[in-house]
Amino acid sequence: MPDAIADAVSKLPRPVITALQNTPIDNHYQYSRYLTVDMREIRLTKGSTTESLYAPKQSHLYRILGRGDEYEPQLTAAISDEFDADDTFYDVGSQFGYFTTLAKVCGVPGDQIHGFEANDYHYRVLNRTHATDGAFITHAYVGERTTRHGTCSSCCKTKGSN
């Protein structure tokens, strides 16, 4: 079912897809997609620490890690080498939460991890990944037009910086 829905949507003209983005129709589509896609657990380990994240079986991330390959090896190595319990980690465009989960595996406390995801479907998966670890997951677009009291106002208020 999800493949059929995604296939049908992919055949729509780009202007139609663009016009429907971030509308109630798009939200319904993304929610239906979330409910019907075959979601798989992926385990990340560093030393004796293991954390789980979720990704669709058909996703690029799941295929790479399922083969035993490393996802974005240079960035993965940099995060693994540089982050620990004293750091705060921000991931803009978190998608399914690979890097936010990697930060957790590196020892960054959940309440010092911030993931931002604009896509409703990715946000739901990301939220599932971090449902119990205290990470701040924000459903928002973050970009050059983002202002302190614009797209990310709920995050700014959470941190008490008005």
mmCIF file of C-alpha atoms in Angstrom:
data_model
loop_
_atom_site.group_PDB
_atom_site.id
_atom_site.type_symbol
_atom_site.label_atom_id
_atom_site.label_comp_id
_atom_site.label_asym_id
_atom_site.label_seq_id
_atom_site.Cartn_x
_atom_site.Cartn_y
_atom_site.Cartn_z
ATOM 1 C CA MET A 1 0.000 0.000 0.000
ATOM 2 C CA PRO A 2 2.619 2.652 0.920
ATOM 3 C CA ASP A 3 4.590 1.979 -2.236
ATOM 4 C CA ALA A 4 1.436 2.417 -4.312
ATOM 5 C CA ILE A 5 0.658 5.726 -2.583
ATOM 6 C CA ALA A 6 4.196 7.022 -2.996
ATOM 7 C CA ASP A 7 4.242 5.861 -6.612
ATOM 8 C CA ALA A 8 0.980 7.689 -7.377
ATOM 9 C CA VAL A 9 2.182 10.879 -5.690
ATOM 10 C CA SER A 10 5.510 10.747 -7.537
ATOM 11 C CA LYS A 11 3.629 10.878 -10.853
ATOM 12 C CA LEU A 12 1.948 14.170 -10.013
ATOM 13 C CA PRO A 13 3.410 17.238 -11.736
ATOM 14 C CA ARG A 14 5.998 19.014 -9.541
ATOM 15 C CA PRO A 15 3.866 22.235 -9.290
ATOM 16 C CA VAL A 16 0.966 20.180 -7.870
ATOM 17 C CA ILE A 17 3.225 18.457 -5.333
ATOM 18 C CA THR A 18 4.709 21.825 -4.334
ATOM 19 C CA ALA A 19 1.255 23.416 -3.974
ATOM 20 C CA LEU A 20 0.097 20.582 -1.699
ATOM 21 C CA GLN A 21 3.131 20.628 0.613
ATOM 22 C CA ASN A 22 2.405 21.611 4.217
ATOM 23 C CA THR A 23 -1.362 21.553 3.687
ATOM 24 C CA PRO A 24 -3.921 19.391 5.502
ATOM 25 C CA ILE A 25 -3.915 17.075 2.462
ATOM 26 C CA ASP A 26 -0.149 16.629 2.729
ATOM 27 C CA ASN A 27 -0.389 16.059 6.491
ATOM 28 C CA HIS A 28 -2.994 13.335 5.928
ATOM 29 C CA TYR A 29 -0.827 11.724 3.251
ATOM 30 C CA GLN A 30 2.258 11.808 5.494
ATOM 31 C CA TYR A 31 0.312 10.360 8.437
ATOM 32 C CA SER A 32 -1.116 7.551 6.264
ATOM 33 C CA ARG A 33 2.362 6.843 4.985
ATOM 34 C CA TYR A 34 3.713 6.669 8.548
ATOM 35 C CA LEU A 35 0.989 4.205 9.587
ATOM 36 C CA THR A 36 1.483 1.865 6.634
ATOM 37 C CA VAL A 37 5.225 1.759 6.009
ATOM 38 C CA ASP A 38 7.266 -1.227 7.216
ATOM 39 C CA MET A 39 9.378 0.387 9.950
ATOM 40 C CA ARG A 40 12.562 -1.329 11.155
ATOM 41 C CA GLU A 41 14.714 -0.872 14.226
ATOM 42 C CA ILE A 42 18.380 -0.062 13.665
ATOM 43 C CA ARG A 43 20.915 -0.348 16.484
ATOM 44 C CA LEU A 44 23.916 1.964 16.776
ATOM 45 C CA THR A 45 26.747 0.973 19.095
ATOM 46 C CA LYS A 46 29.846 2.730 20.384
ATOM 47 C CA GLY A 47 31.807 0.903 23.038
ATOM 48 C CA SER A 48 29.305 -0.566 25.486
ATOM 49 C CA THR A 49 26.515 1.877 24.575
ATOM 50 C CA THR A 50 23.765 0.850 22.170
ATOM 51 C CA GLU A 51 20.794 2.964 21.088
ATOM 52 C CA SER A 52 17.992 2.279 18.630
ATOM 53 C CA LEU A 53 16.458 4.334 15.875
ATOM 54 C CA TYR A 54 13.678 3.550 13.442
ATOM 55 C CA ALA A 55 13.712 3.821 9.669
ATOM 56 C CA PRO A 56 11.533 2.516 6.848
ATOM 57 C CA LYS A 57 12.746 -0.775 5.392
ATOM 58 C CA GLN A 58 12.864 0.838 1.940
ATOM 59 C CA SER A 59 14.940 3.831 3.082
ATOM 60 C CA HIS A 60 18.451 4.581 1.917
ATOM 61 C CA LEU A 61 19.598 4.648 5.557
ATOM 62 C CA TYR A 62 18.229 1.175 6.321
ATOM 63 C CA ARG A 63 19.714 -0.324 3.148
ATOM 64 C CA ILE A 64 23.198 1.093 3.867
ATOM 65 C CA LEU A 65 23.286 0.037 7.509
ATOM 66 C CA GLY A 66 21.639 -3.306 6.693
ATOM 67 C CA ARG A 67 24.567 -4.132 4.379
ATOM 68 C CA GLY A 68 26.938 -3.425 7.235
ATOM 69 C CA ASP A 69 28.213 -0.254 5.579
ATOM 70 C CA GLU A 70 28.689 3.025 7.390
ATOM 71 C CA TYR A 71 26.258 5.867 6.741
ATOM 72 C CA GLU A 72 28.034 9.107 5.776
ATOM 73 C CA PRO A 73 31.386 7.804 7.041
ATOM 74 C CA GLN A 74 33.248 11.127 7.338
ATOM 75 C CA LEU A 75 30.487 12.871 9.269
ATOM 76 C CA THR A 76 29.868 9.776 11.397
ATOM 77 C CA ALA A 77 33.585 9.654 12.303
ATOM 78 C CA ALA A 78 33.689 13.390 13.089
ATOM 79 C CA ILE A 79 30.664 13.188 15.390
ATOM 80 C CA SER A 80 31.987 10.021 17.041
ATOM 81 C CA ASP A 81 35.362 11.670 17.689
ATOM 82 C CA GLU A 82 34.131 15.083 18.832
ATOM 83 C CA PHE A 83 30.946 14.706 20.884
ATOM 84 C CA ASP A 84 30.549 13.534 24.470
ATOM 85 C CA ALA A 85 28.499 14.190 27.635
ATOM 86 C CA ASP A 86 29.657 17.825 27.883
ATOM 87 C CA ASP A 87 28.235 18.811 24.492
ATOM 88 C CA THR A 88 24.938 19.981 23.048
ATOM 89 C CA PHE A 89 24.008 18.555 19.655
ATOM 90 C CA TYR A 90 21.799 20.218 17.009
ATOM 91 C CA ASP A 91 20.653 18.344 13.912
ATOM 92 C CA VAL A 92 18.789 20.448 11.369
ATOM 93 C CA GLY A 93 17.012 18.206 8.892
ATOM 94 C CA SER A 94 17.150 15.179 11.172
ATOM 95 C CA GLN A 95 15.120 12.913 8.882
ATOM 96 C CA PHE A 96 14.942 9.555 10.748
ATOM 97 C CA GLY A 97 17.382 10.505 13.519
ATOM 98 C CA TYR A 98 20.629 8.789 12.591
ATOM 99 C CA PHE A 99 22.846 11.650 13.770
ATOM 100 C CA THR A 100 20.743 12.488 16.837
ATOM 101 C CA THR A 101 20.953 8.816 17.843
ATOM 102 C CA LEU A 102 24.691 8.769 17.108
ATOM 103 C CA ALA A 103 25.117 11.771 19.423
ATOM 104 C CA LYS A 104 23.268 9.845 22.142
ATOM 105 C CA VAL A 105 25.554 6.832 21.611
ATOM 106 C CA CYS A 106 28.531 9.187 22.004
ATOM 107 C CA GLY A 107 27.264 10.188 25.435
ATOM 108 C CA VAL A 108 25.431 13.435 24.727
ATOM 109 C CA PRO A 109 22.512 13.476 27.204
ATOM 110 C CA GLY A 110 19.045 13.329 25.645
ATOM 111 C CA ASP A 111 18.103 16.746 27.014
ATOM 112 C CA GLN A 112 21.084 18.242 25.152
ATOM 113 C CA ILE A 113 20.063 16.810 21.774
ATOM 114 C CA HIS A 114 17.919 18.939 19.466
ATOM 115 C CA GLY A 115 16.477 17.570 16.231
ATOM 116 C CA PHE A 116 14.618 19.718 13.700
ATOM 117 C CA GLU A 117 12.574 18.175 10.897
ATOM 118 C CA ALA A 118 10.104 19.913 8.582
ATOM 119 C CA ASN A 119 8.712 16.839 6.801
ATOM 120 C CA ASP A 120 5.738 15.464 8.726
ATOM 121 C CA TYR A 121 6.517 11.835 7.899
ATOM 122 C CA HIS A 122 10.179 12.113 8.907
ATOM 123 C CA TYR A 123 9.163 14.029 12.040
ATOM 124 C CA ARG A 124 6.851 11.199 13.136
ATOM 125 C CA VAL A 125 9.618 8.609 12.666
ATOM 126 C CA LEU A 126 12.140 10.866 14.449
ATOM 127 C CA ASN A 127 9.710 11.378 17.310
ATOM 128 C CA ARG A 128 9.291 7.599 17.625
ATOM 129 C CA THR A 129 13.064 7.163 17.777
ATOM 130 C CA HIS A 130 13.382 9.686 20.624
ATOM 131 C CA ALA A 131 10.070 8.996 22.390
ATOM 132 C CA THR A 132 11.637 8.236 25.756
ATOM 133 C CA ASP A 133 15.126 9.756 25.846
ATOM 134 C CA GLY A 134 14.353 13.417 26.534
ATOM 135 C CA ALA A 135 15.664 14.781 23.223
ATOM 136 C CA PHE A 136 14.014 17.963 21.972
ATOM 137 C CA ILE A 137 12.383 17.134 18.651
ATOM 138 C CA THR A 138 10.876 20.085 16.803
ATOM 139 C CA HIS A 139 8.568 19.863 13.802
ATOM 140 C CA ALA A 140 9.734 22.973 11.970
ATOM 141 C CA TYR A 141 11.456 24.268 8.886
ATOM 142 C CA VAL A 142 14.804 25.820 9.769
ATOM 143 C CA GLY A 143 16.511 27.832 7.072
ATOM 144 C CA GLU A 144 17.687 31.220 5.944
ATOM 145 C CA ARG A 145 14.236 32.754 6.484
ATOM 146 C CA THR A 146 13.826 31.323 9.966
ATOM 147 C CA THR A 147 13.654 34.002 12.616
ATOM 148 C CA ARG A 148 13.892 33.826 16.341
ATOM 149 C CA HIS A 149 10.133 34.338 16.619
ATOM 150 C CA GLY A 150 9.175 32.841 13.267
ATOM 151 C CA THR A 151 9.363 29.199 12.399
ATOM 152 C CA CYS A 152 11.230 28.158 15.533
ATOM 153 C CA SER A 153 9.401 30.226 18.162
ATOM 154 C CA SER A 154 8.333 27.203 20.224
ATOM 155 C CA CYS A 155 11.980 26.119 20.563
ATOM 156 C CA CYS A 156 13.070 29.619 21.549
ATOM 157 C CA LYS A 157 10.352 29.775 24.211
ATOM 158 C CA THR A 158 11.367 26.347 25.522
ATOM 159 C CA LYS A 159 14.864 27.660 26.168
ATOM 160 C CA GLY A 160 13.527 30.884 27.764
ATOM 161 C CA SER A 161 15.127 33.281 25.291
ATOM 162 C CA ASN A 162 12.426 35.693 24.100
#
